[in-house]
Amino acid sequence: MAGPPPGPSRPEFWRSPLRGPWLTSVLGLVLLAGITVLFVTGLLSYAAYNPDLAALNDQTPDKGWLGFYLFSWPTSPYWLYRVTQGVHVTLGIVLVPVLLAKLWSVIPKLFEWPPVRSVAHGIDRLSLLLLVGGAGFEFVTGILNVQLHYIFPGSFYTLHFYGAWVFIGAFVVHVAFRLPKALHAVGPRLGEPAPGTEDAAGLVSPRPAAPTISRRGALGMIGLGSLALLAVTAGQSVGGWFRQTALLAPHGQDPGSGPNGFQINKTAASVGIRPSDIGPAWRLTVRGAGRQVDLTYDQLLSLPQSESSLPIACVEGWSTPDQHWSGVRLTDLAALVGLGTDTPRVLVESVQRGGSFRSVVLRDNQARDARSLLAVRVNGAVLSHDHGYPARVIVPGAPGVHNTKWVTRLTFGGPT
């Protein structure tokens, strides 16, 4: 009854003349469009892993109906994942200044007094807590993952998956409560509403300080921040020379120069590949239809060789330009065990002993694509150890982790 306690719960504590429904609504509408694109491209990224195909492809525990599957990921256009994941990561980073500005604009709402006035208000407050927490979690873990800085207490894949659903649920509730007011606030009107009125929404200061910049000037500064982040991020998806401008791209593994001089995530040393694993004793085992064929490296080279020009695109948002690969088509390897006509799905296994995605299952449309190879050369040179020597899979449109390196076994059809 005595009113809010001294401090941030009192409206006069917040003195910025910029805060108000118009600025908050403009930033909110930008985030509404941007986060919608982020969510859609995130779902597409999930679909690209073909999660319903095998537990190897999606190890999210207890996902239930949250793990609904959109469609079988196509192999054409071959650059599809490169574009969708590049947009997802780049847009997420570009939206950071907008998100921070939006949080700044509504800070007074976080300290409202009394904290809960009704059931509807309580639901709105809870959604706000989940919204702010979920946004922070998704953006922070996503940016750390882009940097290959895995400090999470678990799998980034699982954490980001569940975090996204918590965040989007709160986001939908928040939009349902706020969108009509936001549209009203950006409509034609004369100035900001008076402090304390319903239209002011608790954002207009009753004791504002002298302005040092206009609201439109503040939006311009936020936009410049987003453009700066775009300039230092987009190059990792564009690739080529522009990669030099990608200051926020992962730079921990230097691929060097020459035919094998393009981006990598996992080096042979980082996953424990030993010289004996990929030395003269290495064998490629091809299984299917109750048959098995074992090939030495020289025997693999003696098979008919095909060529494909395909990029590598990874979940961290980086990708390469098209690289020129040569090797044996997966359909030709399936034919060795009598499955060449209608090539089924294939379990691909690596000599890599630990870490995620050492094995993966490719869908039948991926195995049948004439561009899908077990590659032994790239850009005219033998694969380097870090690029998967003696043989690696390269598939059009697939996430980078599905282009398994250091392959030792292919099992066509059957249980996975």
Coordinates of C-alpha atoms in Angstrom, one line a residue:
M1 CA 0.0 0.0 0.0
A2 CA 3.0 2.3 0.5
G3 CA 4.0 1.8 -3.1
P4 CA 7.1 0.2 -4.6
P5 CA 10.2 0.0 -2.6
P6 CA 13.0 2.5 -3.4
G7 CA 15.1 1.5 -6.4
P8 CA 14.4 0.1 -9.8
S9 CA 10.8 -0.8 -9.0
R10 CA 9.9 3.0 -9.0
P11 CA 9.1 4.5 -12.4
E12 CA 11.2 7.6 -11.8
F13 CA 14.3 5.4 -11.3
W14 CA 14.5 5.0 -15.1
R15 CA 15.2 8.3 -16.7
S16 CA 16.1 7.6 -20.3
P17 CA 14.0 9.7 -22.7
L18 CA 14.4 7.1 -25.4
R19 CA 12.3 4.4 -23.7
G20 CA 8.7 4.2 -24.8
P21 CA 6.2 2.0 -26.7
W22 CA 7.4 3.1 -30.1
L23 CA 11.1 2.2 -29.8
T24 CA 10.2 -1.1 -28.0
S25 CA 7.6 -2.0 -30.6
V26 CA 9.9 -1.3 -33.6
L27 CA 12.7 -3.5 -32.1
G28 CA 10.1 -6.2 -31.2
L29 CA 8.7 -6.3 -34.7
V30 CA 12.3 -6.6 -36.1
L31 CA 12.9 -9.5 -33.7
L32 CA 9.5 -11.1 -34.6
A33 CA 10.6 -11.3 -38.2
G34 CA 14.2 -12.3 -37.5
I35 CA 13.4 -15.0 -34.9
T36 CA 10.7 -16.5 -37.1
V37 CA 13.4 -17.0 -39.8
L38 CA 15.8 -18.4 -37.2
F39 CA 13.2 -20.9 -36.0
V40 CA 12.3 -22.1 -39.5
T41 CA 16.0 -22.4 -40.5
G42 CA 16.6 -24.2 -37.2
L43 CA 13.9 -26.7 -38.0
L44 CA 15.5 -27.2 -41.5
S45 CA 18.8 -27.8 -39.9
Y46 CA 17.2 -30.5 -37.7
A47 CA 15.6 -32.1 -40.8
A48 CA 19.0 -32.1 -42.6
Y49 CA 20.3 -34.7 -40.1
N50 CA 17.5 -37.1 -41.1
P51 CA 16.7 -37.7 -37.4
D52 CA 14.0 -40.3 -38.0
L53 CA 16.4 -42.5 -39.9
A54 CA 18.6 -43.8 -37.0
A55 CA 19.6 -43.1 -33.5
L56 CA 23.1 -42.3 -34.7
N57 CA 21.7 -39.3 -36.6
D58 CA 19.8 -37.8 -33.6
Q59 CA 20.8 -38.8 -30.1
T60 CA 18.4 -36.3 -28.3
P61 CA 17.0 -38.2 -25.3
D62 CA 13.2 -38.2 -24.6
K63 CA 12.4 -35.8 -27.4
G64 CA 8.9 -37.2 -27.9
W65 CA 6.6 -35.1 -30.1
L66 CA 9.2 -32.2 -30.0
G67 CA 11.3 -34.3 -32.4
F68 CA 8.7 -34.2 -35.2
Y69 CA 10.2 -34.7 -38.6
L70 CA 9.5 -32.4 -41.5
F71 CA 10.6 -34.4 -44.6
S72 CA 13.4 -36.5 -46.1
W73 CA 16.3 -34.1 -46.7
P74 CA 16.9 -33.7 -50.4
T75 CA 20.2 -33.8 -52.3
S76 CA 19.2 -31.0 -54.7
P77 CA 19.9 -28.2 -54.8
Y78 CA 23.3 -29.4 -53.5
W79 CA 23.9 -26.0 -51.8
L80 CA 20.7 -26.1 -49.8
Y81 CA 22.2 -26.7 -46.4
R82 CA 25.0 -24.2 -47.1
V83 CA 22.3 -21.5 -47.5
T84 CA 19.9 -22.4 -44.8
Q85 CA 22.5 -22.9 -42.1
G86 CA 24.5 -19.9 -43.2
V87 CA 21.4 -17.8 -42.9
H88 CA 20.6 -19.3 -39.5
V89 CA 24.0 -18.5 -38.0
T90 CA 24.6 -15.2 -39.7
L91 CA 21.2 -13.8 -38.9
G92 CA 21.5 -15.0 -35.3
I93 CA 24.7 -13.0 -34.8
V94 CA 23.3 -10.0 -36.7
L95 CA 20.3 -9.9 -34.4
V96 CA 22.4 -9.6 -31.2
P97 CA 22.4 -5.7 -31.1
V98 CA 18.7 -5.7 -31.7
L99 CA 18.1 -8.2 -28.9
L100 CA 20.3 -6.3 -26.5
A101 CA 18.6 -3.0 -27.4
K102 CA 15.1 -4.6 -26.9
L103 CA 16.1 -5.9 -23.5
W104 CA 17.4 -2.5 -22.5
S105 CA 14.2 -0.8 -23.7
V106 CA 12.0 -3.0 -21.4
I107 CA 14.2 -3.2 -18.3
P108 CA 11.6 -1.2 -16.3
K109 CA 9.1 -3.9 -17.0
L110 CA 11.3 -6.5 -15.3
F111 CA 11.0 -4.6 -12.0
E112 CA 7.2 -3.9 -12.1
W113 CA 5.5 -3.5 -8.8
P114 CA 3.7 -5.5 -7.6
P115 CA 5.4 -8.4 -9.4
V116 CA 2.1 -10.2 -10.1
R117 CA -1.3 -8.5 -10.3
S118 CA -3.5 -11.3 -11.7
V119 CA -3.4 -14.8 -13.2
A120 CA -3.1 -13.3 -16.8
H121 CA -0.4 -11.0 -15.6
G122 CA 1.4 -13.9 -13.9
I123 CA 1.4 -15.9 -17.1
D124 CA 2.7 -12.9 -19.0
R125 CA 5.5 -12.5 -16.4
L126 CA 6.4 -16.1 -16.5
S127 CA 6.6 -16.1 -20.3
L128 CA 8.8 -13.0 -20.1
L129 CA 11.2 -14.8 -17.7
L130 CA 11.4 -17.8 -20.0
L131 CA 11.7 -15.5 -23.0
V132 CA 14.6 -13.5 -21.7
G133 CA 16.3 -16.6 -20.3
G134 CA 15.7 -18.7 -23.4
A135 CA 16.9 -16.0 -25.7
G136 CA 20.1 -15.5 -23.7
F137 CA 20.7 -19.3 -23.6
E138 CA 20.1 -19.9 -27.3
F139 CA 22.2 -16.9 -28.5
V140 CA 25.1 -17.5 -26.1
T141 CA 25.4 -21.2 -26.7
G142 CA 24.9 -20.7 -30.4
I143 CA 27.7 -18.1 -30.6
L144 CA 30.0 -20.3 -28.5
N145 CA 29.3 -23.2 -30.8
V146 CA 30.2 -21.1 -33.8
Q147 CA 33.6 -20.5 -32.1
L148 CA 33.9 -24.3 -31.5
H149 CA 34.2 -23.3 -27.8
Y150 CA 32.4 -26.3 -26.1
I151 CA 32.1 -25.3 -22.5
F152 CA 28.5 -26.6 -22.1
P153 CA 27.7 -29.3 -19.5
G154 CA 26.5 -31.7 -22.2
S155 CA 25.9 -31.9 -25.9
F156 CA 25.4 -28.6 -27.7
Y157 CA 23.0 -30.4 -30.1
T158 CA 20.7 -31.5 -27.3
L159 CA 20.9 -28.3 -25.2
H160 CA 20.2 -26.1 -28.2
F161 CA 17.3 -28.4 -29.3
Y162 CA 15.5 -28.2 -25.9
G163 CA 16.4 -24.6 -25.3
A164 CA 14.9 -23.7 -28.7
W165 CA 11.5 -25.2 -27.8
V166 CA 11.4 -23.5 -24.4
F167 CA 12.3 -20.2 -26.0
I168 CA 9.9 -20.5 -28.9
G169 CA 7.0 -21.5 -26.6
A170 CA 7.6 -18.3 -24.5
F171 CA 8.0 -16.3 -27.6
V172 CA 4.6 -17.4 -29.0
V173 CA 2.9 -16.5 -25.7
H174 CA 4.7 -13.2 -25.6
V175 CA 3.7 -12.3 -29.2
A176 CA 0.1 -13.2 -28.5
F177 CA 0.0 -10.8 -25.6
R178 CA 2.1 -8.0 -27.2
L179 CA 1.6 -7.9 -30.9
P180 CA -1.7 -5.9 -31.0
K181 CA -0.1 -3.3 -28.7
A182 CA 3.1 -3.2 -30.8
L183 CA 1.2 -2.6 -34.0
H184 CA -0.8 0.1 -32.3
A185 CA 2.3 1.8 -31.0
V186 CA 4.0 2.1 -34.4
G187 CA 0.9 3.4 -36.0
P188 CA 0.2 7.1 -36.8
R189 CA 0.2 9.1 -33.6
L190 CA 1.4 12.4 -32.1
G191 CA 4.4 11.7 -29.8
E192 CA 4.7 9.3 -26.9
P193 CA 1.8 8.7 -24.5
A194 CA 1.9 10.4 -21.1
P195 CA 3.7 8.5 -18.2
G196 CA 1.4 6.3 -16.2
T197 CA -1.2 5.9 -18.9
E198 CA -2.2 2.5 -20.3
D199 CA -0.6 3.3 -23.7
A200 CA 2.7 4.2 -22.0
A201 CA 2.9 0.5 -20.9
G202 CA 5.2 1.4 -18.0
L203 CA 8.0 2.4 -20.3
V204 CA 7.8 6.2 -20.5
S205 CA 9.8 7.9 -17.7
P206 CA 7.9 10.4 -15.5
R207 CA 11.2 12.2 -14.9
P208 CA 13.2 11.9 -18.2
A209 CA 16.7 13.2 -18.5
A210 CA 17.7 15.5 -21.3
P211 CA 18.0 13.6 -24.6
T212 CA 21.4 13.2 -26.2
I213 CA 20.2 11.3 -29.3
S214 CA 16.8 10.8 -31.0
R215 CA 15.0 7.5 -31.1
R216 CA 15.6 7.2 -34.8
G217 CA 19.3 8.0 -34.2
A218 CA 19.4 5.1 -31.6
L219 CA 17.8 2.8 -34.2
G220 CA 20.5 3.9 -36.6
M221 CA 23.2 3.0 -34.2
I222 CA 21.7 -0.4 -33.5
G223 CA 21.5 -1.0 -37.3
L224 CA 25.1 0.0 -37.7
G225 CA 26.1 -2.6 -35.0
S226 CA 24.1 -5.3 -36.9
L227 CA 25.8 -4.3 -40.2
A228 CA 29.2 -4.5 -38.5
L229 CA 28.5 -8.0 -37.3
L230 CA 27.2 -9.0 -40.7
A231 CA 30.5 -7.8 -42.2
V232 CA 32.6 -9.9 -39.8
T233 CA 30.4 -13.0 -40.0
A234 CA 28.9 -13.5 -43.5
G235 CA 32.3 -14.4 -45.0
Q236 CA 32.4 -17.7 -43.3
S237 CA 29.3 -18.8 -45.3
V238 CA 30.3 -17.1 -48.6
G239 CA 33.8 -18.6 -48.4
G240 CA 36.7 -18.0 -50.7
W241 CA 38.5 -14.7 -50.2
F242 CA 35.6 -13.3 -48.1
R243 CA 36.5 -15.8 -45.4
Q244 CA 39.3 -13.4 -44.4
T245 CA 36.7 -10.9 -43.3
A246 CA 34.9 -13.5 -41.0
L247 CA 36.5 -12.5 -37.7
L248 CA 33.8 -14.4 -35.8
A249 CA 34.3 -17.7 -37.7
P250 CA 36.2 -20.5 -36.1
H251 CA 39.9 -20.1 -36.8
G252 CA 41.4 -22.8 -34.5
Q253 CA 42.4 -25.2 -37.3
D254 CA 44.6 -23.8 -40.0
P255 CA 44.0 -25.8 -43.2
G256 CA 47.2 -24.5 -44.8
S257 CA 47.4 -23.9 -48.5
G258 CA 47.3 -26.0 -51.6
P259 CA 44.5 -28.4 -52.8
N260 CA 43.6 -29.4 -49.2
G261 CA 43.7 -25.8 -48.0
F262 CA 40.1 -25.3 -47.0
Q263 CA 38.3 -25.2 -43.7
I264 CA 38.1 -28.2 -41.3
N265 CA 36.6 -28.7 -37.8
K266 CA 38.2 -32.0 -36.6
T267 CA 41.8 -32.7 -37.2
A268 CA 43.1 -36.3 -37.3
A269 CA 45.1 -35.6 -34.1
S270 CA 42.1 -34.1 -32.3
V271 CA 40.0 -37.3 -32.6
G272 CA 42.9 -39.7 -31.9
I273 CA 43.5 -41.0 -35.4
R274 CA 46.8 -43.0 -35.2
P275 CA 49.1 -43.7 -38.2
S276 CA 48.3 -47.4 -38.0
D277 CA 44.6 -46.6 -38.4
I278 CA 45.1 -45.2 -41.8
G279 CA 48.3 -46.9 -42.8
P280 CA 48.9 -49.9 -45.2
A281 CA 46.8 -52.2 -43.0
W282 CA 43.7 -50.0 -43.5
R283 CA 40.8 -51.8 -45.2
L284 CA 37.4 -50.7 -46.5
T285 CA 34.7 -53.2 -45.7
V286 CA 31.5 -53.1 -47.8
R287 CA 28.6 -55.1 -46.5
G288 CA 25.0 -55.7 -47.7
A289 CA 22.5 -58.4 -48.8
G290 CA 24.4 -60.9 -46.8
R291 CA 27.7 -60.3 -48.6
Q292 CA 31.0 -58.6 -47.7
V293 CA 33.8 -57.3 -49.7
D294 CA 37.1 -56.0 -48.2
L295 CA 39.2 -53.6 -50.2
T296 CA 42.8 -52.4 -49.8
Y297 CA 43.5 -48.8 -50.6
D298 CA 45.0 -49.8 -54.0
Q299 CA 42.0 -51.9 -54.8
L300 CA 39.7 -48.9 -54.0
L301 CA 41.8 -46.8 -56.4
S302 CA 41.4 -49.4 -59.1
L303 CA 37.6 -49.1 -59.1
P304 CA 36.0 -46.7 -61.6
Q305 CA 36.5 -43.2 -60.4
S306 CA 33.9 -40.4 -60.6
E307 CA 34.0 -36.7 -59.9
S308 CA 31.8 -34.2 -58.1
S309 CA 32.1 -30.5 -57.3
L310 CA 30.5 -30.0 -53.9
P311 CA 31.0 -27.7 -50.9
I312 CA 31.4 -28.6 -47.2
A313 CA 28.8 -26.8 -45.0
C314 CA 28.8 -27.2 -41.2
V315 CA 26.3 -26.5 -38.4
E316 CA 28.6 -23.7 -37.2
G317 CA 27.5 -21.7 -40.3
W318 CA 30.8 -21.9 -42.2
S319 CA 31.0 -23.4 -45.6
T320 CA 33.5 -23.7 -48.4
P321 CA 33.2 -23.0 -52.1
D322 CA 32.7 -26.0 -54.3
Q323 CA 35.7 -28.4 -54.0
H324 CA 36.5 -30.8 -56.8
W325 CA 36.2 -34.3 -55.4
S326 CA 37.1 -37.7 -57.1
G327 CA 36.4 -41.2 -55.8
V328 CA 34.0 -44.1 -56.1
R329 CA 30.3 -43.6 -56.3
L330 CA 28.4 -45.0 -53.4
T331 CA 26.1 -46.8 -55.9
D332 CA 29.2 -48.5 -57.4
L333 CA 30.3 -49.7 -54.0
A334 CA 26.8 -51.0 -53.3
A335 CA 27.0 -52.9 -56.6
L336 CA 29.9 -54.8 -55.2
V337 CA 27.5 -56.6 -52.8
G338 CA 24.7 -56.9 -55.3
L339 CA 22.8 -53.7 -54.4
G340 CA 23.7 -51.3 -57.2
T341 CA 20.2 -51.1 -58.9
D342 CA 18.2 -49.7 -56.0
T343 CA 20.9 -48.6 -53.5
P344 CA 19.4 -48.6 -50.0
R345 CA 20.4 -46.5 -47.0
V346 CA 23.9 -46.9 -45.8
L347 CA 25.6 -47.0 -42.4
V348 CA 29.0 -45.2 -42.7
E349 CA 31.6 -45.9 -40.0
S350 CA 34.9 -44.2 -39.3
V351 CA 38.1 -45.4 -37.7
Q352 CA 37.6 -42.5 -35.3
R353 CA 37.2 -44.0 -31.9
G354 CA 35.5 -41.3 -29.9
G355 CA 33.5 -38.1 -30.3
S356 CA 30.2 -37.3 -31.9
F357 CA 29.2 -38.4 -35.4
R358 CA 31.9 -41.0 -35.8
S359 CA 29.2 -43.0 -37.5
V360 CA 26.2 -41.8 -39.5
V361 CA 23.3 -43.3 -41.6
L362 CA 22.7 -41.8 -45.0
R363 CA 19.2 -42.0 -46.6
D364 CA 18.7 -44.0 -49.8
N365 CA 18.2 -40.8 -51.8
Q366 CA 21.6 -39.7 -50.6
A367 CA 23.3 -43.0 -51.4
R368 CA 21.7 -43.1 -54.9
D369 CA 22.7 -39.7 -55.9
A370 CA 25.4 -39.9 -58.7
R371 CA 27.3 -37.1 -57.0
S372 CA 27.7 -39.0 -53.7
L373 CA 31.2 -40.4 -53.5
L374 CA 33.6 -42.2 -51.2
A375 CA 36.2 -39.6 -52.1
V376 CA 40.0 -40.3 -52.2
R377 CA 41.1 -37.1 -53.8
V378 CA 40.2 -33.4 -53.7
N379 CA 41.2 -30.7 -56.1
G380 CA 43.5 -33.1 -57.9
A381 CA 45.4 -34.2 -54.8
V382 CA 45.3 -37.1 -52.4
L383 CA 43.2 -36.3 -49.3
S384 CA 45.2 -34.9 -46.4
H385 CA 45.0 -36.7 -43.1
D386 CA 42.9 -33.9 -41.7
H387 CA 40.5 -34.1 -44.6
G388 CA 39.9 -37.8 -44.1
Y389 CA 42.7 -39.8 -45.8
P390 CA 42.4 -42.5 -47.0
A391 CA 38.7 -42.1 -47.9
R392 CA 35.8 -39.9 -46.8
V393 CA 32.2 -39.6 -47.8
I394 CA 31.0 -36.5 -49.7
V395 CA 27.2 -36.1 -50.2
P396 CA 25.4 -33.2 -51.9
G397 CA 23.3 -31.0 -49.5
A398 CA 24.3 -32.9 -46.3
P399 CA 25.6 -31.3 -43.1
G400 CA 29.4 -31.5 -42.8
V401 CA 29.3 -34.0 -40.0
H402 CA 27.5 -36.4 -42.3
N403 CA 30.4 -36.3 -44.7
T404 CA 32.3 -38.8 -42.6
K405 CA 36.1 -38.9 -42.7
W406 CA 38.5 -41.8 -42.3
V407 CA 35.8 -44.2 -43.5
T408 CA 36.5 -47.9 -42.8
R409 CA 33.1 -49.6 -43.2
L410 CA 29.9 -49.2 -45.4
T411 CA 26.9 -51.3 -44.5
F412 CA 24.1 -51.0 -47.1
G413 CA 20.5 -51.8 -46.0
G414 CA 19.7 -53.8 -42.9
P415 CA 19.3 -52.6 -39.3
T416 CA 21.1 -49.4 -38.2

